[in-house]
Each structure stands twice: as structure tokens, then as C-alpha cells.
Amino acid sequence: MKEKFSVKTIVAVGIGAAVFVILGRFAVIPTGIPNTNLETAYPFLALMSVLFGPVAGGLIGLIGHTIKDVTTYGAWWSWIISSGIIGVIFGVAGRKINLEDGVFGKKEIIAFNIWQVIGNLVVWAGIAPLLDVLIYSEPANKVFVQGLVAAGANIVSVGIIATLLMTAYAKTRTPKGSLKKG
């Protein structure tokens, strides 16, 4: 499933981007740092990336974030690019996770969360602020504070919400080789 870019994956990208926009617009909690929120879109992006792979995850992040920005205050490319990158990272992290066969135990939870913590730190505390400085000439001290807060918020939201989403999804699947009917 994750290796093919099928019609099902293309549909998942479209629906995933739409849900990303809705969550990004209407299901956020302000952090107190300007333009930096605790997002529910990233746990959903993690689920979709694990299910459909890194290319789909990257596209959902890029398309969803672009539409969200364009329909609010205008495209902020440094963070749009970063959303695509984190979608790819979630998808790569998910290559060893088989949610479709109902596999998401302690080992997979720990491995995914190690990946997501490192990915969120690299992307939101490193890449996004660096691109802010390079593209928009933003003050480094401001954007690196925003990036650290975003990284922390995303680590928490993905760690809790995405883990719950993936656990719930895996429980709906029939394990491969099971005698249980699906």
C-alpha cells in the first residue's frame, strides 16, 4: 500500500489536505507566542503519512498548509515547506509500522514517537526558522523562539493524539494470518 501511488492514495491526499485545512483553521489552541499554535492537523498528518507513505504525507502537508495559509493571511512558504517535510518524515517513520494489519504495539509506538520527536525538533526548531530568516529576513531570535514552541507543541500533540489515532485505527483492522473474519 505505502509503496504504490494509486488512485486510493491520490484520493487520500485530496481528502487529507482538506481535513488538514479544517483542523488547521478551526482546531488549534493558541500558545501565547504570535502565529504559533498547538495544532491538531499534525497528528492527523502523522496518521495519513503512516497509512499512505512519505510522498502522500509530504503532499498532504504541502497542499493542506498552502490552502490554510492562502485562505487566512497569505502563504508563508517557510512553514508550508516545513509541513511537507514533516509529512515525509512521518511517512518514513511509518515504513516499519503495519497499521493495515492491526499492528501498533509498544515497540511501534516507541519507535514512531522517537522519530516524530526528532523530526519535529529538526523541522520546527531548525528548518522552519532558518527558512524564515533566509526567505523573509525575519529576526532570528523571534523565529527560533516560535520554532521551539511549535516543535514542543507538535511533539505533544502528535505524541498523544497521533498515538491514540493510530492505536484506534490498528484495532479496527484484522491482523494478517488471523482466523478472525474482518
Short mmCIF file of C-alpha atoms in Angstrom, two decimals:
data_model
loop_
_atom_site.label_atom_id
_atom_site.label_comp_id
_atom_site.label_asym_id
_atom_site.label_seq_id
_atom_site.Cartn_x
_atom_site.Cartn_y
_atom_site.Cartn_z
CA MET A 1 0.00 0.00 0.00
CA LYS A 2 2.62 2.52 1.05
CA GLU A 3 4.86 1.80 -1.94
CA LYS A 4 2.29 2.49 -4.68
CA PHE A 5 0.89 5.84 -5.69
CA SER A 6 -2.56 4.51 -6.52
CA VAL A 7 -5.92 6.16 -7.11
CA LYS A 8 -6.66 5.40 -3.46
CA THR A 9 -3.53 7.33 -2.44
CA ILE A 10 -4.42 10.28 -4.68
CA VAL A 11 -7.88 10.41 -3.10
CA ALA A 12 -6.27 10.17 0.35
CA VAL A 13 -4.04 13.15 -0.50
CA GLY A 14 -7.07 15.22 -1.51
CA ILE A 15 -9.15 14.29 1.49
CA GLY A 16 -6.12 14.52 3.79
CA ALA A 17 -5.30 18.03 2.58
CA ALA A 18 -8.92 19.11 3.09
CA VAL A 19 -9.02 17.74 6.64
CA PHE A 20 -5.61 19.34 7.33
CA VAL A 21 -7.09 22.73 6.31
CA ILE A 22 -10.15 22.29 8.51
CA LEU A 23 -8.12 21.19 11.53
CA GLY A 24 -5.53 23.90 10.90
CA ARG A 25 -8.18 26.61 10.76
CA PHE A 26 -10.65 25.51 13.40
CA ALA A 27 -8.98 23.07 15.83
CA VAL A 28 -5.96 24.92 17.19
CA ILE A 29 -5.01 26.14 20.65
CA PRO A 30 -3.01 29.40 20.82
CA THR A 31 0.31 29.10 22.67
CA GLY A 32 0.69 32.76 23.56
CA ILE A 33 3.56 33.10 21.08
CA PRO A 34 2.44 35.07 17.98
CA ASN A 35 1.46 32.89 14.97
CA THR A 36 2.30 29.72 16.91
CA ASN A 37 -0.42 27.26 17.95
CA LEU A 38 -0.86 23.78 19.29
CA GLU A 39 -2.09 22.11 16.12
CA THR A 40 -4.38 19.11 15.67
CA ALA A 41 -3.60 18.96 11.95
CA TYR A 42 -0.17 17.37 12.55
CA PRO A 43 -1.43 14.30 14.43
CA PHE A 44 -3.84 13.72 11.54
CA LEU A 45 -0.97 14.26 9.08
CA ALA A 46 1.03 11.65 11.01
CA LEU A 47 -1.78 9.10 10.69
CA MET A 48 -2.20 9.72 6.95
CA SER A 49 1.57 9.63 6.36
CA VAL A 50 1.92 6.31 8.16
CA LEU A 51 -1.01 4.84 6.21
CA PHE A 52 -0.11 6.16 2.74
CA GLY A 53 3.64 6.78 2.88
CA PRO A 54 6.09 9.66 2.72
CA VAL A 55 5.09 11.06 -0.71
CA ALA A 56 1.42 11.25 0.26
CA GLY A 57 2.37 12.69 3.67
CA GLY A 58 4.54 15.34 2.06
CA LEU A 59 1.80 16.31 -0.40
CA ILE A 60 -0.89 16.45 2.29
CA GLY A 61 1.34 18.73 4.39
CA LEU A 62 2.26 20.97 1.44
CA ILE A 63 -1.21 21.25 -0.10
CA GLY A 64 -3.09 21.45 3.18
CA HIS A 65 -0.82 24.10 4.68
CA THR A 66 -0.81 26.13 1.46
CA ILE A 67 -4.62 26.22 1.30
CA LYS A 68 -4.86 27.00 5.02
CA ASP A 69 -2.45 29.93 4.66
CA VAL A 70 -3.95 31.29 1.43
CA THR A 71 -7.43 31.29 2.98
CA THR A 72 -6.24 33.17 6.06
CA TYR A 73 -3.31 35.60 6.00
CA GLY A 74 -1.35 34.57 2.89
CA ALA A 75 1.19 31.88 2.06
CA TRP A 76 4.10 31.62 4.49
CA TRP A 77 6.37 29.38 2.42
CA SER A 78 8.93 28.54 5.07
CA TRP A 79 6.31 26.82 7.22
CA ILE A 80 4.45 25.37 4.22
CA ILE A 81 7.67 23.68 3.08
CA SER A 82 8.26 22.51 6.64
CA SER A 83 4.78 20.93 6.78
CA GLY A 84 5.66 18.96 3.65
CA ILE A 85 8.97 17.86 5.17
CA ILE A 86 7.36 16.70 8.43
CA GLY A 87 4.78 14.73 6.41
CA VAL A 88 7.64 12.96 4.63
CA ILE A 89 9.36 12.24 7.96
CA PHE A 90 6.15 10.80 9.44
CA GLY A 91 5.79 8.63 6.32
CA VAL A 92 9.35 7.35 6.55
CA ALA A 93 8.81 6.63 10.25
CA GLY A 94 5.74 4.63 9.30
CA ARG A 95 7.51 2.31 6.86
CA LYS A 96 8.08 -0.25 9.63
CA ILE A 97 4.56 0.16 11.05
CA ASN A 98 1.82 -2.01 9.63
CA LEU A 99 -1.42 -0.34 10.74
CA GLU A 100 -3.31 -2.06 7.92
CA ASP A 101 -2.68 -5.42 9.58
CA GLY A 102 -3.59 -4.12 13.03
CA VAL A 103 0.00 -3.87 14.26
CA PHE A 104 0.68 -0.92 16.57
CA GLY A 105 2.04 -2.19 19.86
CA LYS A 106 4.50 -0.74 22.35
CA LYS A 107 7.50 -1.28 20.06
CA GLU A 108 5.85 0.60 17.17
CA ILE A 109 4.56 3.37 19.46
CA ILE A 110 8.01 3.96 20.93
CA ALA A 111 9.75 3.84 17.53
CA PHE A 112 7.24 6.21 15.92
CA ASN A 113 7.46 8.66 18.80
CA ILE A 114 11.25 8.72 18.73
CA TRP A 115 11.04 9.56 15.00
CA GLN A 116 8.37 12.22 15.50
CA VAL A 117 10.24 13.94 18.35
CA ILE A 118 13.45 14.13 16.31
CA GLY A 119 11.54 15.14 13.16
CA ASN A 120 9.57 17.87 14.91
CA LEU A 121 12.72 19.29 16.51
CA VAL A 122 14.66 19.30 13.24
CA VAL A 123 11.79 20.73 11.18
CA TRP A 124 10.16 23.27 13.52
CA ALA A 125 13.12 24.31 15.67
CA GLY A 126 15.62 24.21 12.80
CA ILE A 127 14.39 24.24 9.20
CA ALA A 128 11.31 26.48 9.54
CA PRO A 129 13.08 29.30 11.46
CA LEU A 130 16.12 29.09 9.21
CA LEU A 131 13.88 29.45 6.15
CA ASP A 132 12.10 32.37 7.85
CA VAL A 133 15.44 34.15 8.17
CA LEU A 134 16.57 33.27 4.63
CA ILE A 135 13.29 33.90 2.78
CA TYR A 136 11.68 36.68 4.82
CA SER A 137 14.66 38.22 6.66
CA GLU A 138 12.83 37.66 9.94
CA PRO A 139 14.74 38.29 13.17
CA ALA A 140 16.44 35.06 14.19
CA ASN A 141 15.66 35.41 17.90
CA LYS A 142 11.91 35.75 17.17
CA VAL A 143 11.58 32.87 14.71
CA PHE A 144 13.71 30.43 16.67
CA VAL A 145 11.53 31.03 19.76
CA GLN A 146 8.45 30.42 17.58
CA GLY A 147 10.11 27.30 16.16
CA LEU A 148 10.96 25.87 19.58
CA VAL A 149 7.42 26.47 20.83
CA ALA A 150 5.94 24.94 17.65
CA ALA A 151 8.26 21.93 17.96
CA GLY A 152 7.24 21.38 21.58
CA ALA A 153 3.53 21.80 20.85
CA ASN A 154 3.72 19.43 17.85
CA ILE A 155 5.70 16.84 19.80
CA VAL A 156 2.99 16.81 22.47
CA SER A 157 0.03 16.82 20.06
CA VAL A 158 1.49 14.16 17.75
CA GLY A 159 2.73 12.10 20.69
CA ILE A 160 -0.71 11.98 22.29
CA ILE A 161 -3.29 12.42 19.52
CA ALA A 162 -1.50 10.58 16.70
CA THR A 163 -0.64 7.69 19.00
CA LEU A 164 -4.32 7.44 20.00
CA LEU A 165 -5.47 7.71 16.37
CA MET A 166 -3.05 5.02 15.18
CA THR A 167 -3.89 2.74 18.10
CA ALA A 168 -7.61 3.11 17.41
CA TYR A 169 -7.12 2.56 13.67
CA ALA A 170 -4.98 -0.56 14.22
CA LYS A 171 -7.68 -2.02 16.47
CA THR A 172 -10.18 -1.79 13.60
CA ARG A 173 -8.01 -3.97 11.34
CA THR A 174 -7.83 -7.74 11.23
CA PRO A 175 -4.27 -8.98 11.77
CA LYS A 176 -2.70 -10.79 8.80
CA GLY A 177 -2.98 -14.53 9.18
CA SER A 178 -5.76 -14.22 11.76
CA LEU A 179 -8.65 -16.63 11.68
CA LYS A 180 -10.90 -13.78 12.78
CA LYS A 181 -13.11 -12.52 9.96
CA GLY A 182 -12.83 -8.85 9.04
#
